[in-house]
CSV table of C-alpha atoms in Angstrom, one decimal:
chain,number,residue,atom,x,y,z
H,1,UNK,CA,36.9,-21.4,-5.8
H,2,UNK,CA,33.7,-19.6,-7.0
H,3,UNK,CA,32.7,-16.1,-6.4
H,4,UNK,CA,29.3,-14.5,-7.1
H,5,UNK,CA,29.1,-10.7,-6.8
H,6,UNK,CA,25.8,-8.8,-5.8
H,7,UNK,CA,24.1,-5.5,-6.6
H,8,UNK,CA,22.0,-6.0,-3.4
H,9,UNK,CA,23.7,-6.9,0.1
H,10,UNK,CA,20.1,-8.1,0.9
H,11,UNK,CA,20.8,-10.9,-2.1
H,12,UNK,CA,24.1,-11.9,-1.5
H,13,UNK,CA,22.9,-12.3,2.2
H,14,UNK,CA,20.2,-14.6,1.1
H,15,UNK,CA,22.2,-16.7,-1.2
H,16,UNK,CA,24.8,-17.2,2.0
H,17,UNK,CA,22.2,-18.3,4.2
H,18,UNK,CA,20.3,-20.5,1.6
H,19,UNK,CA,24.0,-22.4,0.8
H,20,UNK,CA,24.7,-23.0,4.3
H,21,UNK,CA,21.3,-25.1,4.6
H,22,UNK,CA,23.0,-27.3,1.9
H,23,UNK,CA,26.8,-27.6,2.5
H,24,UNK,CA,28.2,-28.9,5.9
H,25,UNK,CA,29.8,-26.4,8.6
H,26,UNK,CA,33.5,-27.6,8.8
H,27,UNK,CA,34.9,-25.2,11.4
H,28,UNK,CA,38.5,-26.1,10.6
H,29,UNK,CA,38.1,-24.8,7.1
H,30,UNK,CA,35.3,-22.4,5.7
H,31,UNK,CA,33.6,-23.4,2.8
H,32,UNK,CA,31.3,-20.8,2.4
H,33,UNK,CA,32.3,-17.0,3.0
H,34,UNK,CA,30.0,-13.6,3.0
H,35,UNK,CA,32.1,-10.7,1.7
H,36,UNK,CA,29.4,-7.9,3.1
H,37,UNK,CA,31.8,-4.7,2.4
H,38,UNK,CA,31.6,-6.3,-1.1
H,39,UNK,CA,28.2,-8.0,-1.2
H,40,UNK,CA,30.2,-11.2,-2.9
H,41,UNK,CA,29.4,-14.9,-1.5
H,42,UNK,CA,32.5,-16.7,-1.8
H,43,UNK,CA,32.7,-20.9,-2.2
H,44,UNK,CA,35.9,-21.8,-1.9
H,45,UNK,CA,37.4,-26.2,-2.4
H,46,UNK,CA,34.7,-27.0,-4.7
H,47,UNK,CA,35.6,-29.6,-7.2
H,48,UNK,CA,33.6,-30.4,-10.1
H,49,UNK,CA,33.5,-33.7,-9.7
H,50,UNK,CA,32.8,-34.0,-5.6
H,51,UNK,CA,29.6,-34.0,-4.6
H,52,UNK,CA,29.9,-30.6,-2.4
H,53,UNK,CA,29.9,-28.9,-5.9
H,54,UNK,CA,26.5,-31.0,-6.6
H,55,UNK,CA,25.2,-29.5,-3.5
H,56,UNK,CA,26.4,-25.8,-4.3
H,57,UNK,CA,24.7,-26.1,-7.3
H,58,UNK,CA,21.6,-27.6,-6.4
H,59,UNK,CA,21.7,-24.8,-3.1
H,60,UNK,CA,21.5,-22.0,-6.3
H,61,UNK,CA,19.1,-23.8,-8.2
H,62,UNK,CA,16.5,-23.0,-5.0
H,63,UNK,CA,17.9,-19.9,-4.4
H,64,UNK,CA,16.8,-18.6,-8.0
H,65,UNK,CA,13.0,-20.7,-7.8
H,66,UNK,CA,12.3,-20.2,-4.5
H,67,UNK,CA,13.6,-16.5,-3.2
H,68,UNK,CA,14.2,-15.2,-6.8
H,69,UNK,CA,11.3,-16.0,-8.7
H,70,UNK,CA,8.8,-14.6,-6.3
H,71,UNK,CA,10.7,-11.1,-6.1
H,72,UNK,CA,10.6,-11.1,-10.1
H,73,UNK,CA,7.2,-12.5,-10.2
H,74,UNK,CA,6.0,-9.4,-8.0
H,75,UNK,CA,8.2,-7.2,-10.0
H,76,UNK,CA,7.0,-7.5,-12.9
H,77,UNK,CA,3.5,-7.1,-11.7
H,78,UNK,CA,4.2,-4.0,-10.3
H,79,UNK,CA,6.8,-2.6,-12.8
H,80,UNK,CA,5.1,-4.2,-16.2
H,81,UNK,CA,1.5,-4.6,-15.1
H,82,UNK,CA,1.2,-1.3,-12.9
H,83,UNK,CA,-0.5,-3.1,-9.6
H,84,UNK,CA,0.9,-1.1,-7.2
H,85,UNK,CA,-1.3,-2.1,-4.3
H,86,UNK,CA,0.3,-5.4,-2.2
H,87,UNK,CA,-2.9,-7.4,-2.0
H,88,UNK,CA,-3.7,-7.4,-5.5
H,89,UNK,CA,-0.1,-8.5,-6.3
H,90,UNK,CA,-0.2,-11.1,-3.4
H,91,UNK,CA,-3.5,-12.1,-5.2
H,92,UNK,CA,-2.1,-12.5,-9.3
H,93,UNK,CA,0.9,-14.1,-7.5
H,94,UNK,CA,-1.5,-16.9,-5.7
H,95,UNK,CA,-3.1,-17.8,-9.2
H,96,UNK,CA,0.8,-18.0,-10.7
H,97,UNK,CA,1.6,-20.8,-7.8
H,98,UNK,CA,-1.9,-22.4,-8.5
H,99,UNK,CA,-1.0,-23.1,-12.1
H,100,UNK,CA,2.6,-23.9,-11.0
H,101,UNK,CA,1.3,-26.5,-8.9
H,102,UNK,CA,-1.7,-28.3,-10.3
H,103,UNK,CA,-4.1,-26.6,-9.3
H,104,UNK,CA,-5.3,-24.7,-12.5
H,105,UNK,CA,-4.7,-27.3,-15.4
H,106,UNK,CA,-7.3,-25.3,-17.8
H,107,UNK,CA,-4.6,-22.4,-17.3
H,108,UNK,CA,-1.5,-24.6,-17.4
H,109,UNK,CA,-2.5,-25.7,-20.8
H,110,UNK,CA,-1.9,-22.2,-22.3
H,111,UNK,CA,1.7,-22.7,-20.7
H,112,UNK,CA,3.6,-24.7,-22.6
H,113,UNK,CA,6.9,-23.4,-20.7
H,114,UNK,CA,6.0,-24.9,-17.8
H,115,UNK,CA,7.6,-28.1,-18.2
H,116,UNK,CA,10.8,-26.1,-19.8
H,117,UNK,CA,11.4,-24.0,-16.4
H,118,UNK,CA,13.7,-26.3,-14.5
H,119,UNK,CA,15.7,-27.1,-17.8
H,120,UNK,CA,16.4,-23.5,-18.3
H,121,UNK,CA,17.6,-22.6,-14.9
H,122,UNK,CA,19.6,-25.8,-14.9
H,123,UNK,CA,21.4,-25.5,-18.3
H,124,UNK,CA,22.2,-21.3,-17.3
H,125,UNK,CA,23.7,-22.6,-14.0
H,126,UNK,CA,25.5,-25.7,-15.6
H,127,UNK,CA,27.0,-23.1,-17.9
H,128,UNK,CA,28.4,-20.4,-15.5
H,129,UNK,CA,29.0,-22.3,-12.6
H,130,UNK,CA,32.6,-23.8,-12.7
H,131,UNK,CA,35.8,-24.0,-10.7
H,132,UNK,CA,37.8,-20.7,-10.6
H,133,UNK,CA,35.1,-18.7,-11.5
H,134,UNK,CA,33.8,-14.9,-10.7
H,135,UNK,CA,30.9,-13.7,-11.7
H,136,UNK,CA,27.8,-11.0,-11.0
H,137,UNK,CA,24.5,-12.5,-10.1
H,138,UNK,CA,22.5,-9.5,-12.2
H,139,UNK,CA,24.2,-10.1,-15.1
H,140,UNK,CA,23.9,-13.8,-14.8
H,141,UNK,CA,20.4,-13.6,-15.0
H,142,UNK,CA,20.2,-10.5,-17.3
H,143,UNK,CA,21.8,-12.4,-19.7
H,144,UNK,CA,22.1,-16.2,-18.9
H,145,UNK,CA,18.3,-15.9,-17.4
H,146,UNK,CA,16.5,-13.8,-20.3
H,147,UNK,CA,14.5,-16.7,-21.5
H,148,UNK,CA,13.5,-18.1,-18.5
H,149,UNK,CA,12.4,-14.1,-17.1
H,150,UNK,CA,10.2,-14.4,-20.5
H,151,UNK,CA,8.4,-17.6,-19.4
H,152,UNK,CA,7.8,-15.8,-15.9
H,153,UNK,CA,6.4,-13.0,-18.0
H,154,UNK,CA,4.0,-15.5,-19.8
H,155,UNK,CA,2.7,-17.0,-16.2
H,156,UNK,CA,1.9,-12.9,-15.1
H,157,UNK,CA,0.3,-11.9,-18.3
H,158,UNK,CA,-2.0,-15.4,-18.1
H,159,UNK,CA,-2.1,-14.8,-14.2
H,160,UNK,CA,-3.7,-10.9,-14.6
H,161,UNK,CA,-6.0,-12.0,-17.5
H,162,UNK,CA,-7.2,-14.2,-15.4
H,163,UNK,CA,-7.4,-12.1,-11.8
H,164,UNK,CA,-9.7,-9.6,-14.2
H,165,UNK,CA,-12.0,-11.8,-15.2
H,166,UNK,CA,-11.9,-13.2,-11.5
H,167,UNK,CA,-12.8,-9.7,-10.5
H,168,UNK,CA,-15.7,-9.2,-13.1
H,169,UNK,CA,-17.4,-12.3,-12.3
H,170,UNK,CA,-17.3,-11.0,-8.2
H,171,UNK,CA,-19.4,-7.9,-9.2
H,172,UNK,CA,-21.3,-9.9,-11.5
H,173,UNK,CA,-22.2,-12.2,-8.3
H,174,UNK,CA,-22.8,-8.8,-6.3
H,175,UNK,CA,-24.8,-7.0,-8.5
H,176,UNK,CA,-27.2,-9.9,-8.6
H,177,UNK,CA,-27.2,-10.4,-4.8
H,178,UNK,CA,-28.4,-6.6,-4.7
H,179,UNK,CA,-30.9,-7.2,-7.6
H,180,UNK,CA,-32.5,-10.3,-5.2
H,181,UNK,CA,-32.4,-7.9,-1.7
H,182,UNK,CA,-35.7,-6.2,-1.8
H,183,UNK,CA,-36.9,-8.7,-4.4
H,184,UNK,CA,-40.1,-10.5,-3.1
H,185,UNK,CA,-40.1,-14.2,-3.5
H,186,UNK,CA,-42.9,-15.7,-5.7
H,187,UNK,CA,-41.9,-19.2,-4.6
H,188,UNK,CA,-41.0,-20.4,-2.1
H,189,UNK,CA,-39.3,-24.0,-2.9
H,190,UNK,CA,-37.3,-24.9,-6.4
H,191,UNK,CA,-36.0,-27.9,-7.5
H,192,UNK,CA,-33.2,-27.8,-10.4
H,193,UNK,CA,-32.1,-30.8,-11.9
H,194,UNK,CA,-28.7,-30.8,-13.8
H,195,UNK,CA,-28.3,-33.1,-16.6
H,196,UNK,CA,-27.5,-32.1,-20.1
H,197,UNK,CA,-30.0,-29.4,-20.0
H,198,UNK,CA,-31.8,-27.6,-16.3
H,199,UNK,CA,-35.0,-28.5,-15.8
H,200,UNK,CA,-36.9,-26.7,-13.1
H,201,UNK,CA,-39.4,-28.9,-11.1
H,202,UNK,CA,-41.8,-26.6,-8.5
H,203,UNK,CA,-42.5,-27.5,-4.7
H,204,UNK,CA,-44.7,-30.4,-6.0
H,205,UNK,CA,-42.1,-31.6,-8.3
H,206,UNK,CA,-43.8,-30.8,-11.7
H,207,UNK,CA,-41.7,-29.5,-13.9
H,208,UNK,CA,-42.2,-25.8,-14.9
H,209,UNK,CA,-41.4,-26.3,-19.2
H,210,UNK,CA,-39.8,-23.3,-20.9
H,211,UNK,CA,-42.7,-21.0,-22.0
H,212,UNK,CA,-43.6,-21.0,-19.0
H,213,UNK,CA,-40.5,-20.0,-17.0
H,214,UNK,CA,-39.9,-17.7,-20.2
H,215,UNK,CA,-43.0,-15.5,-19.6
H,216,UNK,CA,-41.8,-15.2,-16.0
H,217,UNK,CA,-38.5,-13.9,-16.3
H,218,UNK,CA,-38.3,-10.2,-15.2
H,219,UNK,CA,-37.2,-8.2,-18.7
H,220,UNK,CA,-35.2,-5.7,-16.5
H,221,UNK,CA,-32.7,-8.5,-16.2
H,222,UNK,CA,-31.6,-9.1,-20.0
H,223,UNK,CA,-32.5,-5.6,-20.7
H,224,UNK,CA,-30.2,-4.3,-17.9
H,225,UNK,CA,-27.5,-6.9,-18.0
H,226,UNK,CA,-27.6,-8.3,-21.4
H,227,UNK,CA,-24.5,-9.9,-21.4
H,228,UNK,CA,-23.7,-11.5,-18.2
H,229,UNK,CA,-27.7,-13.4,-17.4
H,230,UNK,CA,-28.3,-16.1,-18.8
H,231,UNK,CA,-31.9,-16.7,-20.0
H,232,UNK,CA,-32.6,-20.3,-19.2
H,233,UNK,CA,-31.0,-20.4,-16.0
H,234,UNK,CA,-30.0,-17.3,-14.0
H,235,UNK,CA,-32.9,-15.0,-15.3
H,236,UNK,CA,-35.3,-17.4,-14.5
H,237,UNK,CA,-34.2,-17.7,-10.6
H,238,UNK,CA,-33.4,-14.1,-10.4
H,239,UNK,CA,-37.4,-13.3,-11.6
H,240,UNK,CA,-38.6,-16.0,-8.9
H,241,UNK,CA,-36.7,-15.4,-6.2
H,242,UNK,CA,-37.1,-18.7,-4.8
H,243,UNK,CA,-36.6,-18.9,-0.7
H,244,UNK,CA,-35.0,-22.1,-0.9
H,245,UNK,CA,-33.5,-23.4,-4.1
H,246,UNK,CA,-32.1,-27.5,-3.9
H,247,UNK,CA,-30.2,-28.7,-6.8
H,248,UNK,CA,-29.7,-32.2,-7.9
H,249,UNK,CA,-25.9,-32.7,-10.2
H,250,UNK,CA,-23.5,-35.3,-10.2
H,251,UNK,CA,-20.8,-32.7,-10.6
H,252,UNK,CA,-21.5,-30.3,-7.7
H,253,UNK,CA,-18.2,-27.9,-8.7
H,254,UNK,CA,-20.0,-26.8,-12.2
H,255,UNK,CA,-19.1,-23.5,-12.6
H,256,UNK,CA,-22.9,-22.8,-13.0
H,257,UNK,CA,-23.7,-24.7,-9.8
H,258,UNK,CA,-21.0,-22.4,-8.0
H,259,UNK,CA,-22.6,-19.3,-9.8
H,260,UNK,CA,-26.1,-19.7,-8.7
H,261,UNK,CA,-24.4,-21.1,-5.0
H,262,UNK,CA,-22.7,-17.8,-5.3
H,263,UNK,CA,-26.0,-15.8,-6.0
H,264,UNK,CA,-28.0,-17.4,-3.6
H,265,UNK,CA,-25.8,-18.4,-1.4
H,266,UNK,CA,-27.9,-19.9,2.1
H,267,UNK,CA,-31.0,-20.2,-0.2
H,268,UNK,CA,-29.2,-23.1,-2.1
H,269,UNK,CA,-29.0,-26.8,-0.9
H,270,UNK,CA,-27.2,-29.3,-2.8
H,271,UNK,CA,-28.5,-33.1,-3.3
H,272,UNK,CA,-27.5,-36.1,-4.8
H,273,UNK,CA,-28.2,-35.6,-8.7
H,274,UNK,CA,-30.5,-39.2,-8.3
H,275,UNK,CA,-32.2,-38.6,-5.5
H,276,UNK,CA,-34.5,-36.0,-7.3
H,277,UNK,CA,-35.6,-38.9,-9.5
H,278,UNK,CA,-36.4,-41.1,-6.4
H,279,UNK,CA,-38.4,-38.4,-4.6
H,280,UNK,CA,-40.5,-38.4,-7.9
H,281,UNK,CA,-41.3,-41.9,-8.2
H,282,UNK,CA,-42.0,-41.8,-4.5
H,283,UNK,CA,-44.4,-38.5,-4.9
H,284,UNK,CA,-46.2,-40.3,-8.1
H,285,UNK,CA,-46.8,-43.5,-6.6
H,286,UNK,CA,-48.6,-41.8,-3.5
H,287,UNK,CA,-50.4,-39.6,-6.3
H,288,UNK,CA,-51.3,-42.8,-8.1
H,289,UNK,CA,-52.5,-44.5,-4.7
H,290,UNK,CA,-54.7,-41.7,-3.3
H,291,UNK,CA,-56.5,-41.4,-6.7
H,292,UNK,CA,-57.5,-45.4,-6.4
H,293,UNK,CA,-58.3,-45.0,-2.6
């Protein structure tokens, strides 16, 4: 027999339905009771060596992971971090289960708990979780859980770092937008080719070299906003104001690719990065052709 005592009636009603996904209804003899005067979830005929036991533990492994971890994720958002408003917490949350699964390997790198999590929960359950045992649920994971609560602090505080400078870079992108509104356009096509530098090609692809797309850039820009423009590639398309901008890149998820998409937004068209070469050895052999005609 095992029995876990709750704080919260809500918890210990959780864990009871969670465990009855995992251990067969036998109507002749209950295997798992819910003590609600006394918020305790009882499992009674578990063996340590039968596999029900296996299943009771496994059933307590998800019950921490996957109702647990999401209450103590959003608590210590609100109760460390001071969010207080549900959509921002639903948002630092969503980049915690990005890293968690994949998603965000750049962020996962400065997580080197990440592949420690399931070892800690599993060693604190191994540990506690015996025949003839009673126990209470908070101060399991008060004390049994306290590392693996600090590794769920680690994901929040890399989580919120990187919600801010989420939210930074969306008023960066708006306070651009608003700098192009009433901005007239003093082109009307540009070509941008992305290699290991941009080069800038007009609507006759010749390429516009750097003095000259320097002396063009608007000074208002770098004196204005110093630190977010950057003077060989967003100042420049800022100043012209192109109507329709088509960039060339093998790797059309470059975060500058997605910065100046983000800018321009319907103004932008994406091509194959090769195809600007071919349209210019097209264009030069007509050139070359009309001169001898």
């Amino acid at each position: 027999m095992a029995e876990i005592i709750f704080q919260s009636k809500l918890d210990a009603q959780k864990l009871y339905n969670h465990l009855l996904k995992y251990v067969p209804y036998n109507p002749m003899n209950e295997t798992i009771l819910l003590l609600e005067d006394r918020h305790i979830v009882k499992i009674v005929d578990i063996c340590f060596s039968t596999d029900l036991f296996d299943r009771v533990k496994s059933a307590f492994y998800q019950f921490i992971t996957n109702t647990k971890r999401d209450h103590w994720f959003r608590e210590i958002v609100r109760d460390h971090y001071f969010y207080s408003d549900m959509e921002e917490q639903q948002q630092i949350i969503d980049i915690i289960y990005s890293i968690l699964d994949g998603q965000r390997e750049d962020l996962a790198v400065l997580l080197k708990e990440i592949n420690e999590e399931p070892n800690l929960i599993s060693t604190a359950i191994d540990e506690i979780l015996h025949e003839n045992v009673t126990f209470s649920f908070d101060s399991f994971v008060k004390f049994r859980l306290r590392s693996y609560l600090q590794t769920l602090e680690s994901y929040v505080e890399i989580a919120i770092d990187e919600y801010k400078m989420e939210q930074e870079y969306q008023m960066f992108v708006h306070m651009l937008r608003d700098f192009l509104v009433n901005r007239e356009p003093k082109m009307d096509t540009l070509h941008l080719l992305f290699d290991e530098e941009i080069t800038f090609f007009n609507e006759d692809f010749v390429e516009i070299k750097r003095g000259e797309l320097t002396k063009l850039i608007d000074r208002r820009l770098l004196v204005n906003h110093p630190v977010y423009v950057d003077s060989a590639s967003i100042a420049p398309l800022l100043s012209l104001a192109p109507t329709s901008i088509f960039i060339y890149t093998k790797d059309p998820d470059e975060p500058l690719v997605r910065t100046i998409k983000n800018i321009f937004e319907e103004r932008v068209t994406l091509k194959e990065y090769g195809a600007l070469r071919e349209i210019k050895k097209w264009t030069s052999e007509k050139n070359s052709s009309e001169y001898h005609a």
